[in-house]
Tab-separated table of C-alpha atoms and ligand atoms in Angstrom:
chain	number	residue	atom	x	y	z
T	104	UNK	CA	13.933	-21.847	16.195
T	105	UNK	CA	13.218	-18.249	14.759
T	106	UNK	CA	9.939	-17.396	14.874
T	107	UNK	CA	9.124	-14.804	12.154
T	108	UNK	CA	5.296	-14.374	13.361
T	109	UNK	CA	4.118	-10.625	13.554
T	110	UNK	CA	0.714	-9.209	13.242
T	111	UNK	CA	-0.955	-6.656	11.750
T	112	UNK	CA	-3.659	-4.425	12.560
T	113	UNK	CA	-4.899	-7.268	14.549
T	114	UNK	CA	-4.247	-10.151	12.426
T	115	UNK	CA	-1.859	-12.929	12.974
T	116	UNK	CA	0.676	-13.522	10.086
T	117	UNK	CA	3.143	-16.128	10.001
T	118	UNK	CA	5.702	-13.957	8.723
T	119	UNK	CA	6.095	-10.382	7.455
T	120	UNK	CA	5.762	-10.855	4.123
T	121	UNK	CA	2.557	-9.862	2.305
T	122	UNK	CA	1.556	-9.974	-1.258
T	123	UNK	CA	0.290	-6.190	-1.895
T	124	UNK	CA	-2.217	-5.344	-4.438
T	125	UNK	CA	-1.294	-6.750	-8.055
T	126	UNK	CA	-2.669	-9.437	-10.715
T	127	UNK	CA	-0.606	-11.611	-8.816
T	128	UNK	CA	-3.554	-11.816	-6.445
T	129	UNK	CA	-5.907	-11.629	-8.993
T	130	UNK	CA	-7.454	-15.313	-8.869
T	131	UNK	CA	-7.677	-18.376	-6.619
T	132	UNK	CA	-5.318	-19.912	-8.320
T	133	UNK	CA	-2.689	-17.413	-8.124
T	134	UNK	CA	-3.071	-16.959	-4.489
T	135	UNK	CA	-2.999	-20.431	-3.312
T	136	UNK	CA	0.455	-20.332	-5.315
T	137	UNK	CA	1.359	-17.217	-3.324
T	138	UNK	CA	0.384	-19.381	0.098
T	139	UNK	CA	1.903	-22.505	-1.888
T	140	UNK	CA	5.466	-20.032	-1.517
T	141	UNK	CA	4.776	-18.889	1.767
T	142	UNK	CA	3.214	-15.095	1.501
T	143	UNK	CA	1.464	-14.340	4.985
T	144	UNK	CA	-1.479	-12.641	3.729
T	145	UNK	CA	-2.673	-11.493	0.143
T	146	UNK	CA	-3.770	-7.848	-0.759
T	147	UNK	CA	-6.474	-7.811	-3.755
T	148	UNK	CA	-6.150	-5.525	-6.826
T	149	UNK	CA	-8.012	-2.390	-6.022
T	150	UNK	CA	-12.007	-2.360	-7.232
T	151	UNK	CA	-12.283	1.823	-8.139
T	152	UNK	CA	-15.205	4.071	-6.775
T	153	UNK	CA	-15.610	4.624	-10.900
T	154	UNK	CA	-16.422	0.665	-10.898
T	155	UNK	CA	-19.033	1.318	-8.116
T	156	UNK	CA	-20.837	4.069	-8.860
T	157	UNK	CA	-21.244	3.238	-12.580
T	158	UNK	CA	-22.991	0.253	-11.113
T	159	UNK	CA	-24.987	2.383	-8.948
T	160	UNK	CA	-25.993	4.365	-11.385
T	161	UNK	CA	-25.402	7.550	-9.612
T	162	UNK	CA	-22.536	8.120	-12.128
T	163	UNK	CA	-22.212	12.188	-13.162
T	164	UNK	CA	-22.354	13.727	-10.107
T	165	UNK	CA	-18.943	11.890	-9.157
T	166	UNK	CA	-17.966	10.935	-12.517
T	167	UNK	CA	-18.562	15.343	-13.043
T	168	UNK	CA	-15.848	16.043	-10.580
T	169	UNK	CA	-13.526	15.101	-13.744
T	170	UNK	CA	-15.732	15.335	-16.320
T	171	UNK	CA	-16.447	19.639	-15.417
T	172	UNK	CA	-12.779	20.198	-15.862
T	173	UNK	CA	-12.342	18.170	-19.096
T	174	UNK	CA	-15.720	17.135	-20.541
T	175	UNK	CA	-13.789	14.357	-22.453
T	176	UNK	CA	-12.683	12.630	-19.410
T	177	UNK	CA	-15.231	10.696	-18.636
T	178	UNK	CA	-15.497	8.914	-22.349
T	179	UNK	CA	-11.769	8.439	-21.561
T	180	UNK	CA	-12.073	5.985	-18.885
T	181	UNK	CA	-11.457	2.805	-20.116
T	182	UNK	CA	-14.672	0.169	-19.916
T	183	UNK	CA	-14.153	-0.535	-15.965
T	184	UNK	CA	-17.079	-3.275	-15.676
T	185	UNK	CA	-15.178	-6.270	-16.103
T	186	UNK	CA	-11.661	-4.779	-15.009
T	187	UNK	CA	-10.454	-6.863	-11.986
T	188	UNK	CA	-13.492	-8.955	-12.678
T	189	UNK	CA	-16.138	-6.388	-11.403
T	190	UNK	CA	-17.981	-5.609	-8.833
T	191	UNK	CA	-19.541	-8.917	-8.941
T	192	UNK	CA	-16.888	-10.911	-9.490
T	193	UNK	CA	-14.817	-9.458	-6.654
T	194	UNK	CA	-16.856	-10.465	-3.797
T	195	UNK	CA	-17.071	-14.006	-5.678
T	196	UNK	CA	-12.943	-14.031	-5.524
T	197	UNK	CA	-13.452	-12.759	-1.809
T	198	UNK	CA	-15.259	-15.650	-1.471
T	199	UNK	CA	-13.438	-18.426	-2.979
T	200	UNK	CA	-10.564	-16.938	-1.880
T	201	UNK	CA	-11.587	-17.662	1.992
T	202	UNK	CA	-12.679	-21.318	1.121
T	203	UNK	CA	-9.128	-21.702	-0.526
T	204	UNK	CA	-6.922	-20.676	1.418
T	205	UNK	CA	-5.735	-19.715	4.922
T	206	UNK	CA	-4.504	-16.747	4.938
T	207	UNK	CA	-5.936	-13.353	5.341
T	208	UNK	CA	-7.247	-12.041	2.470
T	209	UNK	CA	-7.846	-8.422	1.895
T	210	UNK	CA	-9.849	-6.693	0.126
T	211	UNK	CA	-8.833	-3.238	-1.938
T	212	UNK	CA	-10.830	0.123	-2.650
T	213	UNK	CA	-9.563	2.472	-4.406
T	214	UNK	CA	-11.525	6.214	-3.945
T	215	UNK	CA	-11.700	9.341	-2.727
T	216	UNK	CA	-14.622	10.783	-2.111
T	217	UNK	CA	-17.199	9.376	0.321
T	218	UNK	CA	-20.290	8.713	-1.521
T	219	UNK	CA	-22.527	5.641	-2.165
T	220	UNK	CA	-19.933	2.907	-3.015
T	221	UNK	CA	-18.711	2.657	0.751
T	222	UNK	CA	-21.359	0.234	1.137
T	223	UNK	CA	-19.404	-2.447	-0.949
T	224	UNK	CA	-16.478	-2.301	1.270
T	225	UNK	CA	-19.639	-4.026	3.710
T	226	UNK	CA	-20.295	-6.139	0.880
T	227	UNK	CA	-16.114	-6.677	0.753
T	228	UNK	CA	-16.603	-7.594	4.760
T	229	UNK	CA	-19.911	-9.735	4.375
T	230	UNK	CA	-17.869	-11.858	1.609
T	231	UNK	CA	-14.960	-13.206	4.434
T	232	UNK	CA	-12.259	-10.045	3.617
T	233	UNK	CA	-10.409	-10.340	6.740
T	234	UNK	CA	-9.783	-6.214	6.065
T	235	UNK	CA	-10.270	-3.582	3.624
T	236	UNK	CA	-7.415	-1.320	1.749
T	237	UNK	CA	-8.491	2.058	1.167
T	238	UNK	CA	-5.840	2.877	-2.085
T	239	UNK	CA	-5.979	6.768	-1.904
T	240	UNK	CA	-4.888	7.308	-5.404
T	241	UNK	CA	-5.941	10.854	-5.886
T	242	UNK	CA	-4.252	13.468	-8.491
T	243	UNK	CA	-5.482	16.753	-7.429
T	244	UNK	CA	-5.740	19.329	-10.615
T	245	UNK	CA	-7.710	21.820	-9.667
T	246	UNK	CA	-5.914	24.639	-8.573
T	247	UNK	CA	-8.737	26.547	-6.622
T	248	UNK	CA	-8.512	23.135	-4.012
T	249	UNK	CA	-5.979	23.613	-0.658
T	250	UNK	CA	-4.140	20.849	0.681
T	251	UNK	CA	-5.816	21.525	3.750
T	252	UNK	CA	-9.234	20.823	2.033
T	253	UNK	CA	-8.080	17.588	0.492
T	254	UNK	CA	-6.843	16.248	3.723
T	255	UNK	CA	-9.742	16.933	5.661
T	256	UNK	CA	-11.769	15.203	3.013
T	257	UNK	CA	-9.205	11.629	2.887
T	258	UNK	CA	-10.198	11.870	7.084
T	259	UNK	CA	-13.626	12.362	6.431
T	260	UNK	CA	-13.710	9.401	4.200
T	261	UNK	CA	-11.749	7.274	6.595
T	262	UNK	CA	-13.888	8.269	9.461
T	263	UNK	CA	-17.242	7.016	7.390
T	264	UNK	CA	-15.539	3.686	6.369
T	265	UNK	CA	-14.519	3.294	9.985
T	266	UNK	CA	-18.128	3.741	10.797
T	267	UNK	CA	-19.415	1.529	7.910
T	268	UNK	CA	-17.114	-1.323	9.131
T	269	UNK	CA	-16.329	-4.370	11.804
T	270	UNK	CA	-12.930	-5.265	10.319
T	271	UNK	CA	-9.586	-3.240	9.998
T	272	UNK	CA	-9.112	-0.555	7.505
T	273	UNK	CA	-5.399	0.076	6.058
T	274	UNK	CA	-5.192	3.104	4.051
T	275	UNK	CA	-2.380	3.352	1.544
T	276	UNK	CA	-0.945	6.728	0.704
T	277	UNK	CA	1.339	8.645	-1.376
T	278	UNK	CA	4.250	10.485	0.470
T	279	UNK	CA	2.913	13.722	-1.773
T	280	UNK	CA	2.293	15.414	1.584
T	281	UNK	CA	4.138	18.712	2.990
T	282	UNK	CA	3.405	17.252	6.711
T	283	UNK	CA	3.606	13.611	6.527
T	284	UNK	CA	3.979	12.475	10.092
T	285	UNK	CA	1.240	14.985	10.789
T	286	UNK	CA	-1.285	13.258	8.203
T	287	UNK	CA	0.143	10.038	9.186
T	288	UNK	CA	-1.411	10.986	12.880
T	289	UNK	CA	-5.002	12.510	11.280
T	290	UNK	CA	-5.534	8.860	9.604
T	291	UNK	CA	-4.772	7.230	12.810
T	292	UNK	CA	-7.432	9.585	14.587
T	293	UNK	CA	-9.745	9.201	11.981
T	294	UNK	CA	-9.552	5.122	12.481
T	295	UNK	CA	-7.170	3.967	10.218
T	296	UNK	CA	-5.748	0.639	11.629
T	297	UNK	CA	-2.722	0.791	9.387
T	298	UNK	CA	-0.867	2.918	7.124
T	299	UNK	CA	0.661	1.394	4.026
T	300	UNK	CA	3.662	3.508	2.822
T	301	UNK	CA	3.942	4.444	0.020
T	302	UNK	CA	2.054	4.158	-2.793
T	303	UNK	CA	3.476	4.506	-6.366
T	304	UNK	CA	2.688	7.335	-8.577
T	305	UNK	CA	2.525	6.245	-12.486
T	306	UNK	CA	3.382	9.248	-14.175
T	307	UNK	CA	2.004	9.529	-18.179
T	308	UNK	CA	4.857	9.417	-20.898
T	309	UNK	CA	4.993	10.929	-23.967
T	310	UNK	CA	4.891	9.414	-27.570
T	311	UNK	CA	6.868	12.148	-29.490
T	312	UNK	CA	6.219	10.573	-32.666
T	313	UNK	CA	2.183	10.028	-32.640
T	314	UNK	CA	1.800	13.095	-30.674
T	315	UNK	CA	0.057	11.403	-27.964
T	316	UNK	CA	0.256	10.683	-23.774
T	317	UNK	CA	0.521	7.261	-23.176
T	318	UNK	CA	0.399	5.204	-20.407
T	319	UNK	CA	3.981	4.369	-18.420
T	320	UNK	CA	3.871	1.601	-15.995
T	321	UNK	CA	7.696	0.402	-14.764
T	322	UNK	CA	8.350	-2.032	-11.570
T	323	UNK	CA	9.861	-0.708	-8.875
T	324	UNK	CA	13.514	-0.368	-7.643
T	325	UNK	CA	14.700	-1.466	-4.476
T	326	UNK	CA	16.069	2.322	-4.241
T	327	UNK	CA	12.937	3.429	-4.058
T	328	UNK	CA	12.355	1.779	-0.482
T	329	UNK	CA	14.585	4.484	1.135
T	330	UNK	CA	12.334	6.806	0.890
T	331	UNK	CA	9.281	4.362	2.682
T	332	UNK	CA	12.333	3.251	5.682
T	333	UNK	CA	13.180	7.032	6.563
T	334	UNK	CA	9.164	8.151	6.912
T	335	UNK	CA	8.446	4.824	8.360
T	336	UNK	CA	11.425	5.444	11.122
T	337	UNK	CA	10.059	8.692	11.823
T	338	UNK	CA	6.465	7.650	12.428
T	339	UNK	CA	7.329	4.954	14.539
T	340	UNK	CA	6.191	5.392	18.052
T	341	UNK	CA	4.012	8.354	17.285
T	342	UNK	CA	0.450	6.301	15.946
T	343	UNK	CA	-1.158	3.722	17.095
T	344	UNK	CA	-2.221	2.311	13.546
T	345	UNK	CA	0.135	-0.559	12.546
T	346	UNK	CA	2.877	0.500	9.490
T	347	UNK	CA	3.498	-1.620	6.080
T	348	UNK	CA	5.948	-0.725	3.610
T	349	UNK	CA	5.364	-0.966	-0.279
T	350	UNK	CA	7.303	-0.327	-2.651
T	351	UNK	CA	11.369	-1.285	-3.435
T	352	UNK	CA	10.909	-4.230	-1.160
T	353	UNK	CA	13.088	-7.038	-3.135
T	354	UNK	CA	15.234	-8.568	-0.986
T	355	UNK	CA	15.442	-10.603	2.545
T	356	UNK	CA	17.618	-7.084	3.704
T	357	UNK	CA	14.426	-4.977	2.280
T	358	UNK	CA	12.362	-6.883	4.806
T	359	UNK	CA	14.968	-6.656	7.523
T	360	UNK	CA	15.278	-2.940	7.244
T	361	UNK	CA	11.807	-2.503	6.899
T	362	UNK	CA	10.854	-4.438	10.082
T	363	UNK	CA	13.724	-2.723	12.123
T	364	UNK	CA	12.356	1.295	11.536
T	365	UNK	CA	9.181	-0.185	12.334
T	366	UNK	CA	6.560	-1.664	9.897
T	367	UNK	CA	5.070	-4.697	10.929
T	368	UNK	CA	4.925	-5.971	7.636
T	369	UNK	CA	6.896	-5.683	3.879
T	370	UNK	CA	4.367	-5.676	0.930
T	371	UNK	CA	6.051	-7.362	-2.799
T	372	UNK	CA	5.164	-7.091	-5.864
T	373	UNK	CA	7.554	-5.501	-8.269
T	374	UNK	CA	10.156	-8.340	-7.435
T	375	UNK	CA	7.552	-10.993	-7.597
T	376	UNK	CA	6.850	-9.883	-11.023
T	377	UNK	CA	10.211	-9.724	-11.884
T	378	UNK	CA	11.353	-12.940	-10.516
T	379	UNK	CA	8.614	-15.157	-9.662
T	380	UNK	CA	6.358	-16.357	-7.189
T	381	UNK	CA	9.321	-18.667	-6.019
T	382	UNK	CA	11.652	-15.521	-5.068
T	383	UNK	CA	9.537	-15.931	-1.873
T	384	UNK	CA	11.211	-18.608	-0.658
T	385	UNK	CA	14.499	-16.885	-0.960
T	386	UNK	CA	13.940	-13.606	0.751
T	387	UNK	CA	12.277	-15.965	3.460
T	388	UNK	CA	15.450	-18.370	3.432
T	389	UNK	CA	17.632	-15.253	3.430
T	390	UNK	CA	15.566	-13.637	6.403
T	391	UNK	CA	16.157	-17.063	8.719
T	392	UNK	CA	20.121	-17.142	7.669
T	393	UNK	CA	20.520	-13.261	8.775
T	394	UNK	CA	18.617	-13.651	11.930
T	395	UNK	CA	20.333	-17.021	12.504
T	396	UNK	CA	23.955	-15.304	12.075
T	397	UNK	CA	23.069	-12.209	13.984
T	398	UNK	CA	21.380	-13.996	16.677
T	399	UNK	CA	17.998	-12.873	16.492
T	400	UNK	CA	15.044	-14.991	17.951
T	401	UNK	CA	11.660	-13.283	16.651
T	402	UNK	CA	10.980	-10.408	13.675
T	403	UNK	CA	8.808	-8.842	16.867
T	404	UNK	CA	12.802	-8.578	18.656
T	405	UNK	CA	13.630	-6.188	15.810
T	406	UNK	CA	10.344	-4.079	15.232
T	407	UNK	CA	11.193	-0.557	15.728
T	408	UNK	CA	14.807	-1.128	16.445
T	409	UNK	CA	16.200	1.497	14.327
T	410	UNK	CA	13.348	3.822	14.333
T	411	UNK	CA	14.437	7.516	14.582
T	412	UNK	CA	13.765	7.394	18.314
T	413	UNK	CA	16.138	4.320	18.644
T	414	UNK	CA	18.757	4.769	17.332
T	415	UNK	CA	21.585	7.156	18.784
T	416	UNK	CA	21.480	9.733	16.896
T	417	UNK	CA	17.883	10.627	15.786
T	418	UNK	CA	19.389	13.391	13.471
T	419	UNK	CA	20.377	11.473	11.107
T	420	UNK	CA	16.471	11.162	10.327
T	421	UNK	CA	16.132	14.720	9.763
T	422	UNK	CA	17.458	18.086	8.018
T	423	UNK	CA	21.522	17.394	9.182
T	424	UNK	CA	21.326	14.375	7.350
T	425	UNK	CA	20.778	16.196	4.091
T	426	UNK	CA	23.771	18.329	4.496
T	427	UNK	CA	25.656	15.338	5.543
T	428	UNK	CA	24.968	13.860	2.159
T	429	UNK	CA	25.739	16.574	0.171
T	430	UNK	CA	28.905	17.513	1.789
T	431	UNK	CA	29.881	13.724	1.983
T	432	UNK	CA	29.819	13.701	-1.935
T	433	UNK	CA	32.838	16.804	-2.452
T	434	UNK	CA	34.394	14.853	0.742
T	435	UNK	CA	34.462	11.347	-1.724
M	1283	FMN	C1	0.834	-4.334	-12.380
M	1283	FMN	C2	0.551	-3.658	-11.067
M	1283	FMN	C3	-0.764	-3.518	-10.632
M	1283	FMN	C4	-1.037	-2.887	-9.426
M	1283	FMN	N1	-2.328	-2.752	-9.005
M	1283	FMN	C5	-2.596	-2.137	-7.836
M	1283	FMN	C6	-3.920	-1.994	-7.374
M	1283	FMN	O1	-4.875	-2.448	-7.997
M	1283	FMN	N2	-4.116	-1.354	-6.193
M	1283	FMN	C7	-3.084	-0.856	-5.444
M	1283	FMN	O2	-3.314	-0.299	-4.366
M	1283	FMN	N3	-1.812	-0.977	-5.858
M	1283	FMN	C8	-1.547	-1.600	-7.027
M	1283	FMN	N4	-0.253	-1.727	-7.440
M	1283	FMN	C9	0.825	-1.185	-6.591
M	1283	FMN	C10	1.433	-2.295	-5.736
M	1283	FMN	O3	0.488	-2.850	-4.857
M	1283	FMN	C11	2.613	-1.763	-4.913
M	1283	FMN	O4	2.139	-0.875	-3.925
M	1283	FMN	C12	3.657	-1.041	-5.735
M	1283	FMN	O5	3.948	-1.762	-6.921
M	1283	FMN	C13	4.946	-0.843	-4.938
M	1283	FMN	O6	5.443	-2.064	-4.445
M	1283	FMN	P1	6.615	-2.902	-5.182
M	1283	FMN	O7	7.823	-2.070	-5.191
M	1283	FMN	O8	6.747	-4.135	-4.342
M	1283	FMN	O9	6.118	-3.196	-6.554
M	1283	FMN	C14	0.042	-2.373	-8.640
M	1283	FMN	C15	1.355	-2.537	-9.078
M	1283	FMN	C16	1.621	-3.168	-10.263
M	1283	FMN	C17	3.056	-3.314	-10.708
């Protein structure tokens, strides 16, 4: 009998797969589906600090940080009260959510500076979220700011949720760092229970014709994981905050590799968007036939297996493996 049980910061999850943050998770019905298909826990799409603080009423001064830079920016946003059904709404989906269904349910924030609206991730806890993900989706423009200053203010804002909070906090970042496995350890100091790695960039396009930047918004590749398995297999052993991967997980093998450098859990969504809710039930199929044929017993056997300080050669995580591919291309 495998057993594909793992947990995460703290929570137990009948298998590794989770739903991350989408409008696949956007409604009770949609997540008892996801349960219906055998996801171990659902993600929320993010509620934004814009959301809050417009509620609050304490708009310009954080609204400003934009708005000083471009005074247009602010009447760009687009009408945020009933996006992901509001503020109000969300706790009510919280809510339902935990009535519906059994498994963990968590709740998504997506900010950057601490201010007021960390409150509602209490509001987020009060409603049943079994945990909170903080969705660090930050573009800094402003030239005169240091990556050292930006940092210090993600910990700062990690350290005051910690504080706020009872239940776990993941934070999900982009890999635009120049020291990742040295922010990856800050978060962890500052409280983070888990890292989710990496968040997707969606870069603007351009409409030639009408002159204009539009929105771009394309799923994922399952190339794109590569880059999440190598930080992932670096990271491994060095935090104490559990790891999940986002982002090019499509297959049973995604979720395989992903386990063995060391996350304790593979987030989907691209795939499920491309393929269905059903595709579930394939990569989990295809999981239980790998394991079966290599003679695994539990995911928890694997965790970590090929992390860079596993596997024999722990250069192959780092600078010699760049040459290596280079050179291996004129070598073809
Ligand atoms: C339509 C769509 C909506 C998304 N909404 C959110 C969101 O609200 N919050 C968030 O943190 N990530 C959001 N994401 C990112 C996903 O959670 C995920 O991290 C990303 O798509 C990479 O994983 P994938 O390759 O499995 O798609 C969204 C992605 C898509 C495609």
């Amino acid at each position: 009998m495998i057993d594909l049980r793992t947990t995460f910061m703290g929570l137990q999850l009948k298998n590794p797969i989770v739903a991350s943050a989408s409008p696949l998770c956007d409604s009770v019905d949609k997540i008892r589906l996801l349960e219906d298909h055998g996801i171990a826990a659902v993600v929320l799409p993010s509620l934004f600090e814009e959301q809050l603080i417009v509620e609050s009423e304490s708009v310009d001064e954080d609204l400003s940080r934009g708005a000083e830079t471009f005074p247009e920016a602010a009447s760009f946003l687009p009408d945020l009260q009933d996006y992901n059904l509001g503020p109000d709404g969300y706790l009510e989906l919280i809510r339902k959510a935990k009535e519906s269904v059994r498994v963990p349910v968590i709740g998504s924030l997506n900010g950057v500076s601490p201010s007021g609206w960390i409150r509602y991730a209490r509001d987020m806890q009060q409603a049943g979220a079994d945990a909170i993900e903080l969705n660090i989706y930050s573009l800094v423009t402003d030239p005169s700011r240091t990556a050292a200053q930006v940092e210090e203010g993600y910990c700062d804002l990690v350290r005051q949720m910690r504080q706020s909070l009872t239940i776990p906090i993941a934070v999900k970042l982009s890999h635009f760092f120049s020291a990742v496995a040295n922010f990856a350890c800050r978060m962890d100091a500052s409280g983070a229970n888990a890292l989710v790695l990496f968040n997707r960039f969606y870069q603007p396009d351009l409409d030639i014709e009408q002159l204009e930047v539009v929105p771009s918004l394309t799923l994922s590749h399952p190339t794109e994981l590569l880059l999440r398995l190598h930080w992932v297999a670096i990271i491994h052993g060095h935090i104490r905050a559990d790891v999940a991967i986002t982002g090019g997980v499509h297959s049973a093998q995604d979720v395989l590799k992903s386990m063995m450098v060391g996350a304790r859990v593979a987030m989907m969504t691209s795939a499920l968007l491309q393929y269905g809710v059903a595709h579930l039930d394939t990569v989990r199929a295809g999981i239980i036939r790998w394991m079966e044929e290599h003679e695994y017993e539990s995911i928890r056997q694997m965790c970590g297996s090929m992390s860079q300080r596993n596997v024999p050669n722990p250069a192959d995580y780092e600078r010699a493996n760049y040459m290596r591919v280079l050179s291996s291309y004129t070598l073809r």
